[in-house]
Amino acid sequence: MWHYKCNSHSAFSLARGHKMIVCSAVAAEFSVFSHGIGVRLVTTQAKAPPQARQKVALKVSMLSPGFIYEPYSPRQQIPFWQRWFTRSGWKRTKDDIILELKSAYAIAKLRKKGYSKKQFYEEAAILYKEINTLIANGDKTSLRKAVTENMYSALKNEIKLRESKWSKVYWEMIVPVVKVRTLRARLIGVDRSDLEKVFVQLTLEILAKQKFEAYNSEGAVVAGDKSKEVLVRDIWVFEKSLFHEGAFWRLCGRIPT
């Protein structure tokens, strides 16, 4: 069900109740600290015939892992004394350091491929506006190119649900975005024998001013007010293959805020 909230996925938040994180049946964790911190390897769980395994590997490597690796969630603050003078605090500090090292390693890997934070943030802001506009317009054909397969399936269902309740929506983003920052970076490997074959996922916090209004079949306003700007905080996960020539960033998930 759609909800109009200023801290939603967007000013016209879609289907709050369902899970945006799609778990893959072919995922297994393989962390390699000697060759790369926190690289998750996508493999097949069941013992399938060699030909079938090759098809699965090809499909995974060419499309998308199909899940968000270690979805971001805010770390609860703990008192100074607890962090430094208790066993639980020491463990928490170690866990926090490992999380940061994984992000640092993923960013370092990206930089070797020519990554620029400024350029990526500009591209992410454009994608954010483009995808939200496509959702508002119900343009499923164009939307397919901007998101991963699992994300497309979820958004298609959201659009269908929206269209069953509202005849039309107006959405506008006030440019430029207020703020963009990276919350997490992760790598997902697809080949045990070649750690260069990885996907990267960057989790971004995006703050933007937006306008929204929804109409019924008679053209009457039933939600929102396009004369008012609303500050919206979203957390989106963008994904890109680092081993395919011409690969580009796509939206692979949204994390509830």
Short mmCIF file of C-alpha atoms in Angstrom, two decimals:
data_model
loop_
_atom_site.label_atom_id
_atom_site.label_comp_id
_atom_site.label_asym_id
_atom_site.label_seq_id
_atom_site.Cartn_x
_atom_site.Cartn_y
_atom_site.Cartn_z
CA MET A 1 0.00 0.00 0.00
CA TRP A 2 1.23 3.48 -0.79
CA HIS A 3 1.86 5.88 2.05
CA TYR A 4 2.60 9.58 1.78
CA LYS A 5 5.43 10.19 4.26
CA CYS A 6 8.37 12.58 4.19
CA ASN A 7 10.82 9.88 5.32
CA SER A 8 9.69 7.25 2.84
CA HIS A 9 11.39 5.70 -0.18
CA SER A 10 10.18 8.77 -2.03
CA ALA A 11 7.44 11.32 -1.59
CA PHE A 12 5.10 8.75 -3.10
CA SER A 13 6.43 5.75 -1.17
CA LEU A 14 5.58 2.40 -2.67
CA ALA A 15 4.36 -0.70 -0.86
CA ARG A 16 5.93 -0.14 2.55
CA GLY A 17 4.96 -3.56 3.81
CA HIS A 18 6.86 -5.79 1.44
CA LYS A 19 10.52 -6.63 1.68
CA MET A 20 12.82 -4.95 -0.82
CA ILE A 21 15.73 -7.23 -0.06
CA VAL A 22 15.52 -10.30 -2.26
CA CYS A 23 17.34 -13.32 -0.94
CA SER A 24 18.95 -15.56 -3.52
CA ALA A 25 18.65 -19.32 -3.37
CA VAL A 26 22.09 -19.59 -4.91
CA ALA A 27 23.95 -17.42 -2.42
CA ALA A 28 26.67 -18.65 -0.07
CA GLU A 29 29.16 -16.56 1.84
CA PHE A 30 32.88 -16.80 1.12
CA SER A 31 34.89 -14.11 2.93
CA VAL A 32 38.53 -13.81 1.84
CA PHE A 33 40.71 -11.65 4.04
CA SER A 34 44.01 -12.57 2.46
CA HIS A 35 42.93 -11.51 -1.03
CA GLY A 36 40.13 -9.06 -0.29
CA ILE A 37 38.11 -8.07 2.73
CA GLY A 38 34.49 -9.14 2.74
CA VAL A 39 34.06 -10.52 -0.75
CA ARG A 40 30.88 -12.57 -0.84
CA LEU A 41 30.92 -15.35 -3.40
CA VAL A 42 27.76 -16.37 -5.21
CA THR A 43 27.72 -20.13 -5.72
CA THR A 44 25.16 -22.90 -6.19
CA GLN A 45 23.99 -24.72 -3.09
CA ALA A 46 22.69 -27.91 -4.72
CA LYS A 47 24.81 -30.37 -6.69
CA ALA A 48 23.52 -29.88 -10.19
CA PRO A 49 24.91 -31.47 -13.37
CA PRO A 50 27.96 -29.62 -14.81
CA GLN A 51 25.95 -28.22 -17.73
CA ALA A 52 23.25 -26.89 -15.39
CA ARG A 53 25.87 -25.37 -13.08
CA GLN A 54 27.45 -23.57 -16.02
CA LYS A 55 24.07 -22.12 -17.01
CA VAL A 56 23.39 -20.93 -13.46
CA ALA A 57 26.85 -19.35 -13.17
CA LEU A 58 26.43 -17.63 -16.52
CA LYS A 59 23.00 -16.27 -15.59
CA VAL A 60 24.21 -14.95 -12.24
CA SER A 61 27.36 -13.35 -13.63
CA MET A 62 25.61 -11.72 -16.57
CA LEU A 63 22.60 -10.32 -14.75
CA SER A 64 22.80 -9.60 -11.04
CA PRO A 65 23.48 -11.50 -7.80
CA GLY A 66 19.82 -10.88 -6.93
CA PHE A 67 20.27 -9.87 -3.30
CA ILE A 68 21.73 -7.07 -1.18
CA TYR A 69 24.88 -8.19 0.61
CA GLU A 70 24.80 -7.10 4.26
CA PRO A 71 21.93 -4.59 4.02
CA TYR A 72 22.68 -1.35 5.83
CA SER A 73 21.09 -0.63 9.19
CA PRO A 74 22.08 2.14 11.64
CA ARG A 75 24.48 1.05 14.36
CA GLN A 76 23.10 1.67 17.82
CA GLN A 77 25.26 4.06 19.84
CA ILE A 78 26.86 2.62 22.98
CA PRO A 79 28.43 4.51 25.92
CA PHE A 80 32.18 5.16 25.89
CA TRP A 81 32.76 3.10 29.01
CA GLN A 82 30.88 0.12 27.59
CA ARG A 83 32.80 0.24 24.30
CA TRP A 84 36.25 0.29 25.87
CA PHE A 85 35.83 -1.46 29.23
CA THR A 86 33.54 -4.44 28.56
CA ARG A 87 33.91 -7.59 26.49
CA SER A 88 30.70 -6.81 24.59
CA GLY A 89 32.06 -3.35 23.84
CA TRP A 90 35.35 -4.76 22.52
CA LYS A 91 33.45 -7.15 20.28
CA ARG A 92 31.25 -4.32 19.02
CA THR A 93 34.33 -2.19 18.27
CA LYS A 94 35.91 -5.07 16.33
CA ASP A 95 32.69 -5.61 14.36
CA ASP A 96 32.49 -1.88 13.56
CA ILE A 97 36.08 -1.87 12.30
CA ILE A 98 35.44 -4.89 10.07
CA LEU A 99 32.35 -3.23 8.58
CA GLU A 100 34.37 -0.12 7.76
CA LEU A 101 37.25 -2.16 6.31
CA LYS A 102 34.85 -3.95 3.96
CA SER A 103 33.58 -0.63 2.67
CA ALA A 104 37.09 0.76 2.32
CA TYR A 105 38.21 -2.30 0.35
CA ALA A 106 35.21 -2.09 -2.00
CA ILE A 107 35.84 1.62 -2.65
CA ALA A 108 39.54 0.93 -3.28
CA LYS A 109 38.56 -1.73 -5.81
CA LEU A 110 36.24 0.76 -7.51
CA ARG A 111 38.95 3.42 -7.72
CA LYS A 112 41.14 1.04 -9.67
CA LYS A 113 38.35 0.99 -12.24
CA GLY A 114 38.27 4.79 -12.47
CA TYR A 115 35.66 5.52 -9.79
CA SER A 116 35.16 9.17 -8.84
CA LYS A 117 32.92 9.93 -5.86
CA LYS A 118 31.87 13.32 -7.25
CA GLN A 119 31.01 11.87 -10.64
CA PHE A 120 29.15 8.91 -9.13
CA TYR A 121 27.10 11.13 -6.81
CA GLU A 122 26.06 13.23 -9.79
CA GLU A 123 25.09 10.08 -11.71
CA ALA A 124 23.22 8.67 -8.68
CA ALA A 125 21.21 11.91 -8.32
CA ILE A 126 20.23 11.73 -11.99
CA LEU A 127 19.24 8.07 -11.64
CA TYR A 128 17.28 8.85 -8.49
CA LYS A 129 15.24 11.50 -10.29
CA GLU A 130 14.86 9.40 -13.44
CA ILE A 131 13.67 6.25 -11.66
CA ASN A 132 11.20 8.11 -9.45
CA THR A 133 9.83 9.89 -12.52
CA LEU A 134 9.42 6.60 -14.38
CA ILE A 135 7.59 5.10 -11.40
CA ALA A 136 5.29 8.10 -11.19
CA ASN A 137 4.54 7.87 -14.92
CA GLY A 138 4.11 4.09 -14.80
CA ASP A 139 6.72 3.69 -17.55
CA LYS A 140 7.65 0.06 -16.98
CA THR A 141 9.47 -0.32 -20.31
CA SER A 142 12.05 2.39 -19.57
CA LEU A 143 12.22 1.38 -15.90
CA ARG A 144 13.49 -2.09 -16.82
CA LYS A 145 16.77 -0.60 -18.10
CA ALA A 146 17.49 1.38 -14.95
CA VAL A 147 17.03 -1.34 -12.30
CA THR A 148 18.03 -4.96 -11.71
CA GLU A 149 15.70 -7.83 -12.56
CA ASN A 150 14.46 -8.41 -9.01
CA MET A 151 14.02 -4.70 -8.43
CA TYR A 152 12.03 -4.40 -11.65
CA SER A 153 9.67 -7.18 -10.57
CA ALA A 154 9.05 -5.42 -7.24
CA LEU A 155 8.51 -2.01 -8.81
CA LYS A 156 6.17 -3.43 -11.44
CA ASN A 157 3.98 -4.80 -8.65
CA GLU A 158 4.09 -1.45 -6.85
CA ILE A 159 2.99 0.41 -9.96
CA LYS A 160 0.14 -2.06 -10.44
CA LEU A 161 -0.96 -1.52 -6.84
CA ARG A 162 -0.70 2.26 -7.22
CA GLU A 163 -2.76 2.29 -10.41
CA SER A 164 -5.50 0.30 -8.69
CA LYS A 165 -5.89 3.10 -6.12
CA TRP A 166 -4.86 6.29 -7.88
CA SER A 167 -5.53 7.21 -11.50
CA LYS A 168 -2.55 9.53 -11.80
CA VAL A 169 0.27 11.01 -9.71
CA TYR A 170 2.37 14.14 -9.94
CA TRP A 171 5.97 13.95 -8.74
CA GLU A 172 8.76 16.48 -8.94
CA MET A 173 12.23 16.67 -7.44
CA ILE A 174 13.73 20.06 -6.69
CA VAL A 175 17.27 20.05 -8.08
CA PRO A 176 19.94 19.81 -6.94
CA VAL A 177 19.55 17.14 -4.27
CA VAL A 178 20.19 18.37 -0.74
CA LYS A 179 22.68 15.66 0.20
CA VAL A 180 24.20 12.39 -0.97
CA ARG A 181 26.52 10.22 1.11
CA THR A 182 27.78 6.65 1.05
CA LEU A 183 26.63 4.48 3.95
CA ARG A 184 28.11 1.16 2.85
CA ALA A 185 30.07 -0.47 0.03
CA ARG A 186 30.25 -4.21 -0.63
CA LEU A 187 31.68 -6.63 -3.17
CA ILE A 188 30.02 -9.84 -4.36
CA GLY A 189 32.16 -12.41 -6.18
CA VAL A 190 30.83 -14.85 -8.76
CA ASP A 191 33.88 -17.04 -9.37
CA ARG A 192 36.04 -18.72 -6.70
CA SER A 193 38.96 -18.99 -9.08
CA ASP A 194 38.89 -15.33 -10.18
CA LEU A 195 38.37 -12.69 -7.48
CA GLU A 196 38.31 -9.97 -10.13
CA LYS A 197 34.85 -11.14 -11.21
CA VAL A 198 32.82 -9.13 -8.74
CA PHE A 199 29.76 -6.94 -8.49
CA VAL A 200 29.91 -3.83 -6.32
CA GLN A 201 26.98 -2.48 -4.32
CA LEU A 202 26.98 1.06 -2.95
CA THR A 203 24.35 2.05 -0.40
CA LEU A 204 23.57 5.77 -0.56
CA GLU A 205 21.61 8.09 1.66
CA ILE A 206 19.82 10.65 -0.51
CA LEU A 207 18.13 13.77 0.85
CA ALA A 208 15.98 15.65 -1.65
CA LYS A 209 13.12 18.13 -1.69
CA GLN A 210 10.11 16.76 -3.53
CA LYS A 211 6.54 17.61 -4.52
CA PHE A 212 3.81 15.03 -4.76
CA GLU A 213 0.11 14.85 -5.53
CA ALA A 214 -2.22 11.93 -6.35
CA TYR A 215 -5.52 12.01 -8.23
CA ASN A 216 -8.54 9.74 -8.60
CA SER A 217 -10.24 8.84 -11.88
CA GLU A 218 -12.20 12.10 -11.79
CA GLY A 219 -9.07 14.21 -11.45
CA ALA A 220 -9.67 15.16 -7.83
CA VAL A 221 -6.70 15.36 -5.45
CA VAL A 222 -6.77 12.45 -2.98
CA ALA A 223 -3.26 12.65 -1.49
CA GLY A 224 -0.36 15.07 -1.24
CA ASP A 225 -0.08 18.73 -2.21
CA LYS A 226 2.15 19.72 -5.11
CA SER A 227 2.37 23.30 -3.87
CA LYS A 228 4.44 22.16 -0.89
CA GLU A 229 8.04 20.94 -0.86
CA VAL A 230 8.77 17.95 1.36
CA LEU A 231 12.26 16.91 2.45
CA VAL A 232 12.58 13.17 1.81
CA ARG A 233 15.29 10.82 3.06
CA ASP A 234 15.84 7.65 1.04
CA ILE A 235 18.39 4.85 1.25
CA TRP A 236 19.02 3.27 -2.14
CA VAL A 237 21.43 0.52 -3.15
CA PHE A 238 23.12 0.82 -6.54
CA GLU A 239 24.88 -2.09 -8.22
CA LYS A 240 27.43 -2.46 -11.02
CA SER A 241 29.49 -5.27 -12.51
CA LEU A 242 33.24 -4.66 -12.42
CA PHE A 243 34.05 -7.33 -15.00
CA HIS A 244 31.76 -6.55 -17.91
CA GLU A 245 32.77 -3.95 -20.46
CA GLY A 246 30.20 -1.18 -20.67
CA ALA A 247 28.52 -2.09 -17.37
CA PHE A 248 26.52 0.72 -15.75
CA TRP A 249 24.98 1.49 -12.37
CA ARG A 250 21.47 0.17 -11.68
CA LEU A 251 19.17 0.35 -8.69
CA CYS A 252 19.11 -3.05 -6.98
CA GLY A 253 17.22 -2.25 -3.77
CA ARG A 254 15.78 0.31 -1.36
CA ILE A 255 16.12 0.10 2.39
CA PRO A 256 13.26 1.34 4.60
CA THR A 257 14.09 4.48 6.60
#
